[in-house]
mmCIF file of C-alpha atoms in Angstrom:
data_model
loop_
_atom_site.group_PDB
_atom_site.id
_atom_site.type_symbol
_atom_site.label_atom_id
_atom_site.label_comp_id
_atom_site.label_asym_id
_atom_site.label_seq_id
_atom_site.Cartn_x
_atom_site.Cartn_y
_atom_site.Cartn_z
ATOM 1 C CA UNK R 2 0.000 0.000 0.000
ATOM 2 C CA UNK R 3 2.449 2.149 1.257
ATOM 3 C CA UNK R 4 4.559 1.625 -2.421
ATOM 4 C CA UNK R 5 1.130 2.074 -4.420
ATOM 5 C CA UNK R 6 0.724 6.097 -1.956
ATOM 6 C CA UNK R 7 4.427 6.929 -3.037
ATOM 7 C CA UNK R 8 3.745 5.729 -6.846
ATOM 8 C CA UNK R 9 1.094 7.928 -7.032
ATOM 9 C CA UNK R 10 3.033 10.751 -5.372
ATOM 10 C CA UNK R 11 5.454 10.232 -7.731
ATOM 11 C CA UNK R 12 3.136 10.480 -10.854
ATOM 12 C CA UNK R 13 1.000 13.358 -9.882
ATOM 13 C CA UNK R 14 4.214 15.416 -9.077
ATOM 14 C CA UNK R 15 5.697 14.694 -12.535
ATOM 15 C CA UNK R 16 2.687 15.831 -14.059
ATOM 16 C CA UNK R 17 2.956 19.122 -11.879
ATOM 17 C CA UNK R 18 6.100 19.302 -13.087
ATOM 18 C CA UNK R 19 5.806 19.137 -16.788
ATOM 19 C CA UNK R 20 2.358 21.516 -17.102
ATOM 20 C CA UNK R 21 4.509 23.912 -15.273
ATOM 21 C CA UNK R 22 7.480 24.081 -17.866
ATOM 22 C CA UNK R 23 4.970 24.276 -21.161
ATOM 23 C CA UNK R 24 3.225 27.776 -19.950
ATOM 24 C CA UNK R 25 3.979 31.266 -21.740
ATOM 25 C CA UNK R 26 3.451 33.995 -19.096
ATOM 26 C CA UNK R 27 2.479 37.136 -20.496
ATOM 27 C CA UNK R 28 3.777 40.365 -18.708
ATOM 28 C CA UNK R 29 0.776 40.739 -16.641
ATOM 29 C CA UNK R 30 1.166 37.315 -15.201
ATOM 30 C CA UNK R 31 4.949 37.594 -14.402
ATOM 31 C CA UNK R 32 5.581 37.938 -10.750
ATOM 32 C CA UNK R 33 6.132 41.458 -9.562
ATOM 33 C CA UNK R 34 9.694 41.095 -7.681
ATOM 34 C CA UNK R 35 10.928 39.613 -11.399
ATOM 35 C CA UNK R 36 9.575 42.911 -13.290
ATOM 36 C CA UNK R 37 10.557 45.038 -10.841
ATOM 37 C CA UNK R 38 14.050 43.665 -11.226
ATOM 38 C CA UNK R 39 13.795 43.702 -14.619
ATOM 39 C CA UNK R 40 12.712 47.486 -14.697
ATOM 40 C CA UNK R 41 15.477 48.289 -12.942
ATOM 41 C CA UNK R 42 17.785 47.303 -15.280
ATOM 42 C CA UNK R 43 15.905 47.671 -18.911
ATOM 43 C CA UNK R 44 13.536 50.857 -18.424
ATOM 44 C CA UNK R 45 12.459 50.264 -21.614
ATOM 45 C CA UNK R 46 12.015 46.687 -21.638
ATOM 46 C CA UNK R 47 9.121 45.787 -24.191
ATOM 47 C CA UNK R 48 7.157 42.550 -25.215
ATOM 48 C CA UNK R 49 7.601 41.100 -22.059
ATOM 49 C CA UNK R 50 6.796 37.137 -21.726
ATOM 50 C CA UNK R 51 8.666 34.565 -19.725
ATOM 51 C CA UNK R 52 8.707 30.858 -19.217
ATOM 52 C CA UNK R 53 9.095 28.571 -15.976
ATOM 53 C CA UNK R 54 12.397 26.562 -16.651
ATOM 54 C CA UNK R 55 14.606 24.113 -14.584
ATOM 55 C CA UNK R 56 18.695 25.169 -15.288
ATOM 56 C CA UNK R 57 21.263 23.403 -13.289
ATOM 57 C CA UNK R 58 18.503 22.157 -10.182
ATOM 58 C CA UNK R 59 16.940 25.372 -10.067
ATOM 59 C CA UNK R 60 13.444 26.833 -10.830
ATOM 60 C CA UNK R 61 14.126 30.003 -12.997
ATOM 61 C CA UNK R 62 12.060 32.447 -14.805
ATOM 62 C CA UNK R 63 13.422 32.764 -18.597
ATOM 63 C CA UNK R 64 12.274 36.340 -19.585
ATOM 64 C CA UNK R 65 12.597 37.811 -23.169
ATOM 65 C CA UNK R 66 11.840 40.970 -24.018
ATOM 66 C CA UNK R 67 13.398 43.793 -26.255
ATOM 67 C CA UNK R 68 14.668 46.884 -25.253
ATOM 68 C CA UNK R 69 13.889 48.634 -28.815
ATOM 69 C CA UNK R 70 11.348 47.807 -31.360
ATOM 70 C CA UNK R 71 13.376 46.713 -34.330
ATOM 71 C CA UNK R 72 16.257 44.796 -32.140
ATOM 72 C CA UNK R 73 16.455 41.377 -31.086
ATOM 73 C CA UNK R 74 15.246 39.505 -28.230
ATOM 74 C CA UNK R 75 17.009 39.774 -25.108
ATOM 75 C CA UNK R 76 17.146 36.474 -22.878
ATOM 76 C CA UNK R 77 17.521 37.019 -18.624
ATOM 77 C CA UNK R 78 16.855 34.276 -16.064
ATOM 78 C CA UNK R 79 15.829 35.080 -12.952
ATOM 79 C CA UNK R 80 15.486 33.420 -9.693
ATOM 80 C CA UNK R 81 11.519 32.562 -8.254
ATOM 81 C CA UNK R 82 12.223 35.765 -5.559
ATOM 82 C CA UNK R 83 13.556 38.240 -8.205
ATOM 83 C CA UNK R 84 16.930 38.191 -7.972
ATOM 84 C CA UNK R 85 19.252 37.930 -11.572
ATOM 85 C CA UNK R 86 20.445 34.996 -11.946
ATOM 86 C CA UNK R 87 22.102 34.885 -15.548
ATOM 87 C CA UNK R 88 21.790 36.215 -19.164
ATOM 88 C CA UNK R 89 21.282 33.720 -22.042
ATOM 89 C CA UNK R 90 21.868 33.490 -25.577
ATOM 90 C CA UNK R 91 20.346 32.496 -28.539
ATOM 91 C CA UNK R 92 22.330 30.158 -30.582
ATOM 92 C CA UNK R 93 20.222 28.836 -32.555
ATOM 93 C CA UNK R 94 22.190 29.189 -35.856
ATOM 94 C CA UNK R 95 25.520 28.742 -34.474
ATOM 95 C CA UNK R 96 25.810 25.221 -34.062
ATOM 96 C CA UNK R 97 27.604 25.616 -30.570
ATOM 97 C CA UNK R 98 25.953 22.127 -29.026
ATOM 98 C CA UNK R 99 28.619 19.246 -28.233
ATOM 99 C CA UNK R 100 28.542 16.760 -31.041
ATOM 100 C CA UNK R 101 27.390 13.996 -28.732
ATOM 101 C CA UNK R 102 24.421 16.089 -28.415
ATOM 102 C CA UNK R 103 23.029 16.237 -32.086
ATOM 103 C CA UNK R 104 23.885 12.526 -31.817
ATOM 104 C CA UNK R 105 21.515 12.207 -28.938
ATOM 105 C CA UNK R 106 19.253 13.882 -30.384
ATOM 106 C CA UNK R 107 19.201 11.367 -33.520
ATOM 107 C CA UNK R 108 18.969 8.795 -31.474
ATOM 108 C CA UNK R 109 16.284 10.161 -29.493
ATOM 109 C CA UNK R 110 14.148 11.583 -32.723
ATOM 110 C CA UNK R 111 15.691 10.297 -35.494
ATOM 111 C CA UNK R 112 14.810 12.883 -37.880
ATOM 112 C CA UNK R 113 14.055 16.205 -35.940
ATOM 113 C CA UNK R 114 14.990 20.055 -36.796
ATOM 114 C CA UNK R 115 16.126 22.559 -34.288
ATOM 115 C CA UNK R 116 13.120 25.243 -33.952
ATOM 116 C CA UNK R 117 15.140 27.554 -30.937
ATOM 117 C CA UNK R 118 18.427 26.915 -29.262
ATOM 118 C CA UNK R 119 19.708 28.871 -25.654
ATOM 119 C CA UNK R 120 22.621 28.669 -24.265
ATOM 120 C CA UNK R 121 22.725 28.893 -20.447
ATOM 121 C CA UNK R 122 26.136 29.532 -18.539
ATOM 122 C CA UNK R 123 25.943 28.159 -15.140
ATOM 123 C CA UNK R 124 26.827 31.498 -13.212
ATOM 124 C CA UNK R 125 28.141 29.419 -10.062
ATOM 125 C CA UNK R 126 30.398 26.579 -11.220
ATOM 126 C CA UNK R 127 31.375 25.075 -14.250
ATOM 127 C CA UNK R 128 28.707 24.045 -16.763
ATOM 128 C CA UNK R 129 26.117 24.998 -19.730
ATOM 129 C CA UNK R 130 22.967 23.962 -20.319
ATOM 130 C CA UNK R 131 20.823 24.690 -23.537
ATOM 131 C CA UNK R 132 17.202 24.887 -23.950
ATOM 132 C CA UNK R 133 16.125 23.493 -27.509
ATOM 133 C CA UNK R 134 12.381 23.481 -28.902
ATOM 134 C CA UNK R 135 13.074 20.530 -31.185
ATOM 135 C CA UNK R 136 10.259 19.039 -33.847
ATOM 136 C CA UNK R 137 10.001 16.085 -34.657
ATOM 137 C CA UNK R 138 7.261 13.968 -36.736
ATOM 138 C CA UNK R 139 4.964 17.217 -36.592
ATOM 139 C CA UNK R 140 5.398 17.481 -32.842
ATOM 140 C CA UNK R 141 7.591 20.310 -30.911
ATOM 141 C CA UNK R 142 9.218 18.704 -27.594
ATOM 142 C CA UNK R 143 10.750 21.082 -24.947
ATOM 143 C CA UNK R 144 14.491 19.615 -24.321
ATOM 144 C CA UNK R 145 17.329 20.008 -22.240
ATOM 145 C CA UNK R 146 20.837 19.352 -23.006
ATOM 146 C CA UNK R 147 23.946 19.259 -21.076
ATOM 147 C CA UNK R 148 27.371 20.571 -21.403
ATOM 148 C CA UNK R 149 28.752 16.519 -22.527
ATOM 149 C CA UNK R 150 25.908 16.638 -24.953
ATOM 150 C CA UNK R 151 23.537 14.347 -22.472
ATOM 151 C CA UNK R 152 19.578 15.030 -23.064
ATOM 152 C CA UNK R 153 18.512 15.759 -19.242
ATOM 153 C CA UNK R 154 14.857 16.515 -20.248
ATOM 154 C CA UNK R 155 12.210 15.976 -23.121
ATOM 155 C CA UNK R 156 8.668 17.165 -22.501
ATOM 156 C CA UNK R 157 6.164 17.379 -25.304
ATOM 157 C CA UNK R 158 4.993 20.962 -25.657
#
């Protein structure tokens, strides 16, 4: 019984887990202390939205926004309480991934394309992660890739 409570623990958290990774926050749903911050430092920070993310054990907010109309998209994480934790970059055309990585990715896929690819630099230690929308067979998965090209996390978006 006491295996069957845990099991179900175990599912019910994993769904948590995943529905909270897939959802676009628009400005007005971004937690104050994170827009404040943001404010702070971009005045004239504009099309605001972020996205709940895990990078390197953490739960971060991933905010883009632009600064001017006609530039591109800026990339900050910040921490659940506010506080910066790291900027990202968008390398999605440079082809920066280990090569272990695109081979995980075959294997994992087959044939897939690479929709959006940020690079995270672990701001305490050693480390990168990047945070790929990959398609695949008409679907777009969420993943997560490590700095030795290891996939650490596919959810279907």
């Amino acid at each position: 019984m006491r295996n069957k409570f845990l099991r179900l623990i175990f599912v019910v958290l994993s769904f948590l887990s995943l529905t909270v990774n897939a959802e676009i926050l628009t400005k007005d749903a971004i937690p104050s202390p994170i827009l404040d911050q943001l404010f702070k430092k971009h005045p004239n920070a504009m099309d605001i939205t972020a996205e709940k993310k895990m990078h390197f054990k953490q739960a971060l907010y991933e905010v883009s926004f632009k600064v001017e109309k006609d530039k591109e998209v800026d990339i900050e994480l910040y921490r659940e309480n506010g506080r910066f934790f790291v900027n990202a970059d968008d390398v999605t055309t440079a082809n920066m991934m280990p090569a272990t990585g695109y081979d995980n990715l075959k294997a994992a896929f087959g044939t897939y394309t690479i929709k959006e690819a940020i690079l995270v630099v672990n701001p305490n230690g050693p480390g990168e992660e990047y945070d790929l929308i990959v398609s695949s067979s008409g679907t777009d998965w969420s993943v997560m890739v490590d700095f030795n090209g290891n996939i650490t996390q596919k959810i279907r978006d």
